[in-house]
């Protein structure tokens, strides 16, 4: 194994952007020609974030292999421009689950199973599982804040790893907050000192300190942090607030972060080639114009709940040299009376995915408004299912048409639980099985989708087959396919065996397309997703 490890911990408080800092390090090391991956270790007890409420934890991110992961995996994929999977995200719950399974199986031969060494060994094994001869660097982000009780086993495990693997193979990076007290006009290093003290009490001496700060840190301040925290003077970096998250790798590069990492880890890597990233950032800062798009969903109070969507729309803007202003609208507040007023002025409307009936009627009203007023519309997952319900109710006049998720006894189950398909899937793709409270299984991860020629979908993709990620339980009911097609809703994407509907669109509309999958998980700033590119383009062309 040739892999070296960079462990990223966070101090003082959460939400400092540890995930973005780890992702940016990834960008820089990859630009040096190194083979890089990033892992996230989350201290909570949930086995994975799949069942967690997006209101609390933000979006559940889905990888090609069907893992439901922390949203930081999204940052990693977008900044690394590569696909990650189940092996890149572990929670305490998953670690404990593995250990308890082994204990029940008798693997520990009657020994007392303890946090040290059993849990810590399991953590180390999870981290080491990504290592190989081809992988140069694995960046490992530890969720939470140093000092949290629940994060201790992870911190202990990474402490041991320096002894196990040797100094040249393990690096500790600590991200802290360096607040600027406006009234005093002073920058304060004390929280950083305390956080490093806490880290040292567990036995870890950081090699690099990243200081999240509103202002650039002077050499004097850096020297002070270096002295009190016992790190090299040139190992203290400012992680300054940036206008766009995509500025961060360049701002850290200018400070020399990748250079310092390369020296400390003895990486024989050339200087980074950041040309494409620089071009990207230039585009982000110099848009030709602006467009505005409403996201109508129920998780709008926590922006993190739509993280990938938000980014994918920004990428769609980048592809068109435009900036996208996003307006979040709560679907629970939308009615047929106030819809026009709530959505006034936007040039495009997106209805995202979701679970449960709350806010669904507002989404359906929104879609009717977009369809009738010919406003560019993009529906994703539940957004597509709502578009199908709206069309069934208002165009096909299927009174009471619904999804079985919301009305089990609907006379027109245009969206339904496809039991046969679940049975087939259960047998063939075990790894993606997840028992749901409804006894069905979720369709998770990447599946192929055939794109019908001469449709908006084909216009966007330009190829006959694509792969897209899924996370849902209900499907379009093909029993009604003919009714939809005869009346103007075209099925433009389907599974290769034609049993599942993946994309629908209305061709007699400036741009009305909805898909069962989540294209936002396949978009990154260097390769904006074709559907987002075309949707944003349609909003730019929309003149009302
Ligand atoms: N609740 C719907 C389903 O389970 C849609 C899921 C989603 O939007 N991710 O099919």
mmCIF file of C-alpha atoms in Angstrom, residues 213-529:
data_model
loop_
_atom_site.group_PDB
_atom_site.id
_atom_site.type_symbol
_atom_site.label_atom_id
_atom_site.label_comp_id
_atom_site.label_asym_id
_atom_site.label_seq_id
_atom_site.Cartn_x
_atom_site.Cartn_y
_atom_site.Cartn_z
ATOM 1 C CA UNK A 213 -11.538 33.875 9.460
ATOM 2 C CA UNK A 214 -13.382 36.864 8.037
ATOM 3 C CA UNK A 215 -10.117 38.696 7.525
ATOM 4 C CA UNK A 216 -6.659 37.772 6.278
ATOM 5 C CA UNK A 217 -4.412 36.820 9.194
ATOM 6 C CA UNK A 218 -1.231 38.843 9.577
ATOM 7 C CA UNK A 219 2.165 37.178 9.952
ATOM 8 C CA UNK A 220 2.121 38.316 13.547
ATOM 9 C CA UNK A 221 -1.120 36.473 14.308
ATOM 10 C CA UNK A 222 0.116 33.386 12.491
ATOM 11 C CA UNK A 223 3.325 33.512 14.514
ATOM 12 C CA UNK A 224 1.294 33.690 17.697
ATOM 13 C CA UNK A 225 -0.798 30.667 16.732
ATOM 14 C CA UNK A 226 2.362 28.841 15.732
ATOM 15 C CA UNK A 227 3.966 29.570 19.108
ATOM 16 C CA UNK A 228 0.992 28.681 21.279
ATOM 17 C CA UNK A 229 -0.119 25.674 19.274
ATOM 18 C CA UNK A 230 3.341 24.286 18.621
ATOM 19 C CA UNK A 231 3.138 24.141 14.808
ATOM 20 C CA UNK A 232 5.527 25.484 12.140
ATOM 21 C CA UNK A 233 5.006 29.145 11.328
ATOM 22 C CA UNK A 234 4.384 28.270 7.704
ATOM 23 C CA UNK A 235 1.820 25.679 8.745
ATOM 24 C CA UNK A 236 -0.817 28.204 9.820
ATOM 25 C CA UNK A 237 -3.194 29.110 7.013
ATOM 26 C CA UNK A 238 -6.111 31.469 6.661
ATOM 27 C CA UNK A 239 -9.263 29.836 5.448
ATOM 28 C CA UNK A 240 -10.818 33.136 4.543
ATOM 29 C CA UNK A 241 -14.520 33.655 3.827
ATOM 30 C CA UNK A 242 -14.907 33.416 0.061
ATOM 31 C CA UNK A 243 -17.590 34.696 -2.263
ATOM 32 C CA UNK A 244 -18.013 31.390 -4.053
ATOM 33 C CA UNK A 245 -17.113 28.011 -2.569
ATOM 34 C CA UNK A 246 -15.170 27.299 -5.757
ATOM 35 C CA UNK A 247 -12.728 30.093 -4.804
ATOM 36 C CA UNK A 248 -11.486 28.103 -1.833
ATOM 37 C CA UNK A 249 -8.959 25.780 -3.524
ATOM 38 C CA UNK A 250 -7.306 28.763 -5.202
ATOM 39 C CA UNK A 251 -7.246 30.814 -2.047
ATOM 40 C CA UNK A 252 -5.601 27.925 -0.152
ATOM 41 C CA UNK A 253 -3.188 27.385 -3.030
ATOM 42 C CA UNK A 254 -2.102 31.028 -2.862
ATOM 43 C CA UNK A 255 -1.272 30.504 0.797
ATOM 44 C CA UNK A 256 0.804 27.453 -0.099
ATOM 45 C CA UNK A 257 -1.253 24.773 1.645
ATOM 46 C CA UNK A 258 -0.631 22.008 -0.898
ATOM 47 C CA UNK A 259 3.078 22.811 -0.902
ATOM 48 C CA UNK A 260 3.269 22.401 2.870
ATOM 49 C CA UNK A 261 1.283 19.145 2.723
ATOM 50 C CA UNK A 262 3.600 17.809 0.026
ATOM 51 C CA UNK A 263 6.678 18.645 2.117
ATOM 52 C CA UNK A 264 5.328 17.180 5.353
ATOM 53 C CA UNK A 265 4.098 13.996 3.726
ATOM 54 C CA UNK A 266 7.153 13.747 1.439
ATOM 55 C CA UNK A 267 4.984 13.562 -1.614
ATOM 56 C CA UNK A 268 6.996 13.642 -4.784
ATOM 57 C CA UNK A 269 4.456 15.573 -6.779
ATOM 58 C CA UNK A 270 4.808 18.357 -9.299
ATOM 59 C CA UNK A 271 3.284 21.807 -8.874
ATOM 60 C CA UNK A 272 -0.453 21.784 -9.336
ATOM 61 C CA UNK A 273 -1.986 22.500 -12.703
ATOM 62 C CA UNK A 274 -4.961 24.624 -11.764
ATOM 63 C CA UNK A 275 -5.697 26.043 -15.192
ATOM 64 C CA UNK A 276 -9.196 24.568 -15.571
ATOM 65 C CA UNK A 277 -10.110 25.511 -12.025
ATOM 66 C CA UNK A 278 -8.908 29.087 -12.612
ATOM 67 C CA UNK A 279 -10.991 29.310 -15.775
ATOM 68 C CA UNK A 280 -13.993 28.046 -13.831
ATOM 69 C CA UNK A 281 -13.582 30.634 -11.092
ATOM 70 C CA UNK A 282 -13.201 33.387 -13.704
ATOM 71 C CA UNK A 283 -16.526 32.311 -15.188
ATOM 72 C CA UNK A 284 -18.222 32.241 -11.796
ATOM 73 C CA UNK A 285 -17.144 35.819 -11.113
ATOM 74 C CA UNK A 286 -17.893 37.267 -14.525
ATOM 75 C CA UNK A 287 -21.396 36.186 -15.547
ATOM 76 C CA UNK A 288 -22.944 37.691 -18.660
ATOM 77 C CA UNK A 289 -26.218 38.097 -16.854
ATOM 78 C CA UNK A 290 -28.444 36.725 -14.128
ATOM 79 C CA UNK A 291 -31.484 34.521 -14.083
ATOM 80 C CA UNK A 292 -33.746 33.616 -11.204
ATOM 81 C CA UNK A 293 -35.204 30.242 -10.330
ATOM 82 C CA UNK A 294 -37.654 29.245 -7.621
ATOM 83 C CA UNK A 295 -37.131 26.002 -5.725
ATOM 84 C CA UNK A 296 -40.524 25.022 -4.371
ATOM 85 C CA UNK A 297 -40.131 22.423 -1.629
ATOM 86 C CA UNK A 298 -40.845 21.786 1.995
ATOM 87 C CA UNK A 299 -37.321 21.766 3.396
ATOM 88 C CA UNK A 300 -36.653 25.387 2.445
ATOM 89 C CA UNK A 301 -35.853 26.541 5.990
ATOM 90 C CA UNK A 302 -32.608 24.625 5.961
ATOM 91 C CA UNK A 303 -30.719 25.402 2.757
ATOM 92 C CA UNK A 304 -28.436 22.420 3.371
ATOM 93 C CA UNK A 305 -31.415 20.185 2.601
ATOM 94 C CA UNK A 306 -31.081 21.093 -1.087
ATOM 95 C CA UNK A 307 -27.298 21.356 -1.232
ATOM 96 C CA UNK A 308 -26.617 19.372 -4.412
ATOM 97 C CA UNK A 309 -29.599 20.897 -6.150
ATOM 98 C CA UNK A 310 -28.392 24.362 -5.283
ATOM 99 C CA UNK A 311 -24.951 23.582 -6.654
ATOM 100 C CA UNK A 312 -26.272 21.877 -9.790
ATOM 101 C CA UNK A 313 -28.294 24.998 -10.617
ATOM 102 C CA UNK A 314 -25.203 27.137 -10.137
ATOM 103 C CA UNK A 315 -23.372 24.729 -12.490
ATOM 104 C CA UNK A 316 -26.209 25.060 -15.006
ATOM 105 C CA UNK A 317 -25.571 28.806 -14.810
ATOM 106 C CA UNK A 318 -21.829 28.350 -15.296
ATOM 107 C CA UNK A 319 -22.510 26.316 -18.451
ATOM 108 C CA UNK A 320 -24.436 29.300 -19.817
ATOM 109 C CA UNK A 321 -22.106 31.988 -18.430
ATOM 110 C CA UNK A 322 -24.916 33.153 -16.192
ATOM 111 C CA UNK A 323 -25.359 33.619 -12.466
ATOM 112 C CA UNK A 324 -28.414 31.966 -10.967
ATOM 113 C CA UNK A 325 -30.348 33.611 -8.155
ATOM 114 C CA UNK A 326 -32.253 31.001 -6.198
ATOM 115 C CA UNK A 327 -35.505 31.799 -4.478
ATOM 116 C CA UNK A 328 -36.639 29.187 -1.953
ATOM 117 C CA UNK A 329 -40.410 28.961 -1.633
ATOM 118 C CA UNK A 330 -42.190 26.814 0.951
ATOM 119 C CA UNK A 331 -44.623 24.545 -0.887
ATOM 120 C CA UNK A 332 -46.789 24.251 2.221
ATOM 121 C CA UNK A 333 -47.683 27.911 1.851
ATOM 122 C CA UNK A 334 -48.724 27.733 -1.803
ATOM 123 C CA UNK A 335 -52.370 27.684 -2.845
ATOM 124 C CA UNK A 336 -54.093 28.199 -6.196
ATOM 125 C CA UNK A 337 -54.915 31.757 -5.079
ATOM 126 C CA UNK A 338 -51.460 32.930 -4.045
ATOM 127 C CA UNK A 339 -49.356 30.883 -6.462
ATOM 128 C CA UNK A 340 -48.861 33.651 -9.050
ATOM 129 C CA UNK A 341 -47.954 36.141 -6.356
ATOM 130 C CA UNK A 342 -45.500 33.787 -4.582
ATOM 131 C CA UNK A 343 -43.775 32.937 -7.830
ATOM 132 C CA UNK A 344 -43.855 36.392 -9.386
ATOM 133 C CA UNK A 345 -40.735 37.409 -11.241
ATOM 134 C CA UNK A 346 -38.952 34.062 -11.410
ATOM 135 C CA UNK A 347 -37.875 32.776 -14.795
ATOM 136 C CA UNK A 348 -37.970 29.118 -13.948
ATOM 137 C CA UNK A 349 -39.473 26.795 -11.371
ATOM 138 C CA UNK A 350 -37.977 23.643 -9.915
ATOM 139 C CA UNK A 351 -39.863 21.175 -7.744
ATOM 140 C CA UNK A 352 -37.377 18.889 -5.969
ATOM 141 C CA UNK A 353 -37.623 15.467 -4.343
ATOM 142 C CA UNK A 354 -39.179 14.721 -0.996
ATOM 143 C CA UNK A 355 -41.053 12.216 1.117
ATOM 144 C CA UNK A 356 -44.494 12.361 2.688
ATOM 145 C CA UNK A 357 -47.631 14.270 1.838
ATOM 146 C CA UNK A 358 -46.803 17.569 3.518
ATOM 147 C CA UNK A 359 -46.579 20.364 0.950
ATOM 148 C CA UNK A 360 -47.525 18.118 -1.963
ATOM 149 C CA UNK A 361 -50.704 20.000 -2.918
ATOM 150 C CA UNK A 362 -48.683 23.234 -3.055
ATOM 151 C CA UNK A 363 -46.211 21.537 -5.369
ATOM 152 C CA UNK A 364 -49.019 20.352 -7.619
ATOM 153 C CA UNK A 365 -50.459 23.902 -7.763
ATOM 154 C CA UNK A 366 -47.013 25.236 -8.589
ATOM 155 C CA UNK A 367 -46.664 22.796 -11.451
ATOM 156 C CA UNK A 368 -50.089 23.663 -12.837
ATOM 157 C CA UNK A 369 -49.054 27.314 -12.767
ATOM 158 C CA UNK A 370 -45.777 26.590 -14.581
ATOM 159 C CA UNK A 371 -47.469 24.363 -17.161
ATOM 160 C CA UNK A 372 -50.349 26.724 -17.942
ATOM 161 C CA UNK A 373 -48.238 29.858 -17.990
ATOM 162 C CA UNK A 374 -45.461 28.229 -19.975
ATOM 163 C CA UNK A 375 -42.772 29.001 -17.400
ATOM 164 C CA UNK A 376 -39.697 26.725 -17.681
ATOM 165 C CA UNK A 377 -40.191 23.839 -15.283
ATOM 166 C CA UNK A 378 -37.933 21.097 -13.952
ATOM 167 C CA UNK A 379 -39.298 18.349 -11.693
ATOM 168 C CA UNK A 380 -37.042 15.977 -9.810
ATOM 169 C CA UNK A 381 -38.127 12.676 -8.236
ATOM 170 C CA UNK A 382 -41.153 13.664 -6.116
ATOM 171 C CA UNK A 383 -41.229 16.728 -8.406
ATOM 172 C CA UNK A 384 -41.770 14.424 -11.372
ATOM 173 C CA UNK A 385 -44.375 12.398 -9.525
ATOM 174 C CA UNK A 386 -46.261 15.631 -8.734
ATOM 175 C CA UNK A 387 -46.023 16.701 -12.389
ATOM 176 C CA UNK A 388 -47.590 13.399 -13.390
ATOM 177 C CA UNK A 389 -50.366 13.762 -10.800
ATOM 178 C CA UNK A 390 -51.044 17.349 -11.893
ATOM 179 C CA UNK A 391 -51.268 16.325 -15.546
ATOM 180 C CA UNK A 392 -53.560 13.418 -14.705
ATOM 181 C CA UNK A 393 -55.898 15.573 -12.644
ATOM 182 C CA UNK A 394 -56.036 18.714 -14.766
ATOM 183 C CA UNK A 395 -55.394 17.556 -18.337
ATOM 184 C CA UNK A 396 -56.571 13.940 -18.384
ATOM 185 C CA UNK A 397 -59.369 14.837 -15.952
ATOM 186 C CA UNK A 398 -58.609 11.803 -13.785
ATOM 187 C CA UNK A 399 -60.454 13.033 -10.714
ATOM 188 C CA UNK A 400 -58.620 12.155 -7.517
ATOM 189 C CA UNK A 401 -55.480 10.940 -9.340
ATOM 190 C CA UNK A 402 -52.659 10.575 -6.843
ATOM 191 C CA UNK A 403 -49.618 8.642 -5.732
ATOM 192 C CA UNK A 404 -50.156 5.585 -3.562
ATOM 193 C CA UNK A 405 -47.733 7.235 -1.177
ATOM 194 C CA UNK A 406 -50.370 9.857 -0.311
ATOM 195 C CA UNK A 407 -53.678 8.134 -1.101
ATOM 196 C CA UNK A 408 -53.530 4.363 -1.013
ATOM 197 C CA UNK A 409 -57.089 4.055 -2.315
ATOM 198 C CA UNK A 410 -56.924 6.611 -5.139
ATOM 199 C CA UNK A 411 -59.061 5.694 -8.164
ATOM 200 C CA UNK A 412 -56.132 6.641 -10.416
ATOM 201 C CA UNK A 413 -52.815 5.470 -8.916
ATOM 202 C CA UNK A 414 -50.709 7.198 -11.576
ATOM 203 C CA UNK A 415 -47.720 6.854 -9.231
ATOM 204 C CA UNK A 416 -47.604 3.506 -7.487
ATOM 205 C CA UNK A 417 -45.580 0.993 -5.572
ATOM 206 C CA UNK A 418 -44.449 -1.546 -8.113
ATOM 207 C CA UNK A 419 -44.397 -4.702 -6.043
ATOM 208 C CA UNK A 420 -43.235 -7.094 -8.782
ATOM 209 C CA UNK A 421 -40.272 -4.877 -9.452
ATOM 210 C CA UNK A 422 -39.323 -4.847 -5.798
ATOM 211 C CA UNK A 423 -39.406 -8.622 -5.706
ATOM 212 C CA UNK A 424 -37.159 -8.890 -8.754
ATOM 213 C CA UNK A 425 -34.848 -6.305 -7.310
ATOM 214 C CA UNK A 426 -34.712 -7.954 -3.931
ATOM 215 C CA UNK A 427 -33.379 -11.111 -5.517
ATOM 216 C CA UNK A 428 -30.978 -9.570 -7.992
ATOM 217 C CA UNK A 429 -29.487 -6.531 -6.307
ATOM 218 C CA UNK A 430 -29.132 -7.390 -2.656
ATOM 219 C CA UNK A 431 -26.743 -4.556 -1.904
ATOM 220 C CA UNK A 432 -29.391 -1.982 -2.670
ATOM 221 C CA UNK A 433 -32.090 -3.530 -0.566
ATOM 222 C CA UNK A 434 -33.507 -1.473 2.203
ATOM 223 C CA UNK A 435 -36.605 -2.558 4.012
ATOM 224 C CA UNK A 436 -38.977 0.328 4.342
ATOM 225 C CA UNK A 437 -41.714 0.779 6.858
ATOM 226 C CA UNK A 438 -44.100 0.095 3.975
ATOM 227 C CA UNK A 439 -42.501 -3.215 3.195
ATOM 228 C CA UNK A 440 -41.114 -2.024 -0.111
ATOM 229 C CA UNK A 441 -37.550 -1.325 -1.005
ATOM 230 C CA UNK A 442 -35.964 1.895 -2.120
ATOM 231 C CA UNK A 443 -34.489 2.114 -5.560
ATOM 232 C CA UNK A 444 -31.052 3.430 -4.693
ATOM 233 C CA UNK A 445 -27.996 4.344 -6.713
ATOM 234 C CA UNK A 446 -27.165 4.405 -10.402
ATOM 235 C CA UNK A 447 -29.417 2.784 -12.993
ATOM 236 C CA UNK A 448 -29.288 3.066 -16.762
ATOM 237 C CA UNK A 449 -31.833 5.204 -18.591
ATOM 238 C CA UNK A 450 -32.539 5.047 -22.318
ATOM 239 C CA UNK A 451 -33.180 8.471 -23.849
ATOM 240 C CA UNK A 452 -35.731 8.780 -26.638
ATOM 241 C CA UNK A 453 -34.476 10.624 -29.736
ATOM 242 C CA UNK A 454 -36.023 13.940 -30.745
ATOM 243 C CA UNK A 455 -37.009 14.957 -27.261
ATOM 244 C CA UNK A 456 -35.772 17.712 -24.948
ATOM 245 C CA UNK A 457 -34.069 15.035 -22.899
ATOM 246 C CA UNK A 458 -32.138 13.841 -25.948
ATOM 247 C CA UNK A 459 -31.383 17.419 -26.962
ATOM 248 C CA UNK A 460 -29.748 17.843 -23.536
ATOM 249 C CA UNK A 461 -27.867 14.560 -23.230
ATOM 250 C CA UNK A 462 -27.018 14.002 -26.878
ATOM 251 C CA UNK A 463 -26.622 10.255 -26.248
ATOM 252 C CA UNK A 464 -28.991 7.295 -26.314
ATOM 253 C CA UNK A 465 -28.253 5.944 -22.843
ATOM 254 C CA UNK A 466 -27.207 7.560 -19.575
ATOM 255 C CA UNK A 467 -26.702 6.509 -15.965
ATOM 256 C CA UNK A 468 -28.450 8.421 -13.197
ATOM 257 C CA UNK A 469 -28.819 8.029 -9.437
ATOM 258 C CA UNK A 470 -32.072 7.150 -7.739
ATOM 259 C CA UNK A 471 -33.599 7.338 -4.296
ATOM 260 C CA UNK A 472 -37.281 6.568 -4.271
ATOM 261 C CA UNK A 473 -39.859 3.887 -3.739
ATOM 262 C CA UNK A 474 -42.732 4.799 -6.040
ATOM 263 C CA UNK A 475 -42.848 4.701 -9.838
ATOM 264 C CA UNK A 476 -44.849 6.044 -12.754
ATOM 265 C CA UNK A 477 -47.697 3.617 -13.431
ATOM 266 C CA UNK A 478 -47.239 2.495 -17.038
ATOM 267 C CA UNK A 479 -50.832 1.365 -17.211
ATOM 268 C CA UNK A 480 -51.670 5.003 -17.966
ATOM 269 C CA UNK A 481 -48.760 5.680 -20.333
ATOM 270 C CA UNK A 482 -50.930 5.878 -23.455
ATOM 271 C CA UNK A 483 -53.312 8.404 -21.870
ATOM 272 C CA UNK A 484 -50.405 10.652 -21.031
ATOM 273 C CA UNK A 485 -48.717 10.337 -24.410
ATOM 274 C CA UNK A 486 -51.926 10.945 -26.371
ATOM 275 C CA UNK A 487 -52.517 14.138 -24.461
ATOM 276 C CA UNK A 488 -49.113 15.725 -24.707
ATOM 277 C CA UNK A 489 -46.919 14.315 -21.964
ATOM 278 C CA UNK A 490 -44.115 12.370 -23.641
ATOM 279 C CA UNK A 491 -42.146 9.621 -21.960
ATOM 280 C CA UNK A 492 -38.632 10.523 -23.047
ATOM 281 C CA UNK A 493 -36.577 8.333 -20.736
ATOM 282 C CA UNK A 494 -37.125 4.751 -19.567
ATOM 283 C CA UNK A 495 -35.271 1.744 -18.200
ATOM 284 C CA UNK A 496 -33.605 -0.470 -20.853
ATOM 285 C CA UNK A 497 -36.305 -3.132 -20.367
ATOM 286 C CA UNK A 498 -38.933 -0.388 -20.726
ATOM 287 C CA UNK A 499 -40.668 -1.248 -17.472
ATOM 288 C CA UNK A 500 -39.786 1.959 -15.650
ATOM 289 C CA UNK A 501 -40.440 5.533 -16.672
ATOM 290 C CA UNK A 502 -37.458 7.774 -16.003
ATOM 291 C CA UNK A 503 -38.214 11.081 -17.784
ATOM 292 C CA UNK A 504 -41.411 12.794 -18.881
ATOM 293 C CA UNK A 505 -41.762 16.066 -20.766
ATOM 294 C CA UNK A 506 -44.304 18.325 -22.409
ATOM 295 C CA UNK A 507 -43.092 19.292 -25.821
ATOM 296 C CA UNK A 508 -45.684 22.010 -26.369
ATOM 297 C CA UNK A 509 -44.084 24.145 -23.698
ATOM 298 C CA UNK A 510 -40.870 26.234 -23.661
ATOM 299 C CA UNK A 511 -39.239 23.672 -21.320
ATOM 300 C CA UNK A 512 -41.138 21.280 -19.132
ATOM 301 C CA UNK A 513 -39.199 18.197 -18.106
ATOM 302 C CA UNK A 514 -39.293 15.977 -15.053
ATOM 303 C CA UNK A 515 -37.218 12.973 -14.099
ATOM 304 C CA UNK A 516 -37.553 10.156 -11.582
ATOM 305 C CA UNK A 517 -33.837 10.208 -10.751
ATOM 306 C CA UNK A 518 -31.662 12.834 -9.088
ATOM 307 C CA UNK A 519 -29.478 14.457 -11.748
ATOM 308 C CA UNK A 520 -28.156 16.932 -9.157
ATOM 309 C CA UNK A 521 -25.894 14.169 -7.797
ATOM 310 C CA UNK A 522 -24.159 13.902 -11.149
ATOM 311 C CA UNK A 523 -23.285 17.533 -11.663
ATOM 312 C CA UNK A 524 -20.052 19.290 -10.900
ATOM 313 C CA UNK A 525 -18.710 22.730 -11.752
ATOM 314 C CA UNK A 526 -16.314 21.372 -14.368
ATOM 315 C CA UNK A 527 -19.018 19.185 -15.930
ATOM 316 C CA UNK A 528 -22.408 20.809 -15.393
ATOM 317 C CA UNK A 529 -25.235 18.321 -15.785
#
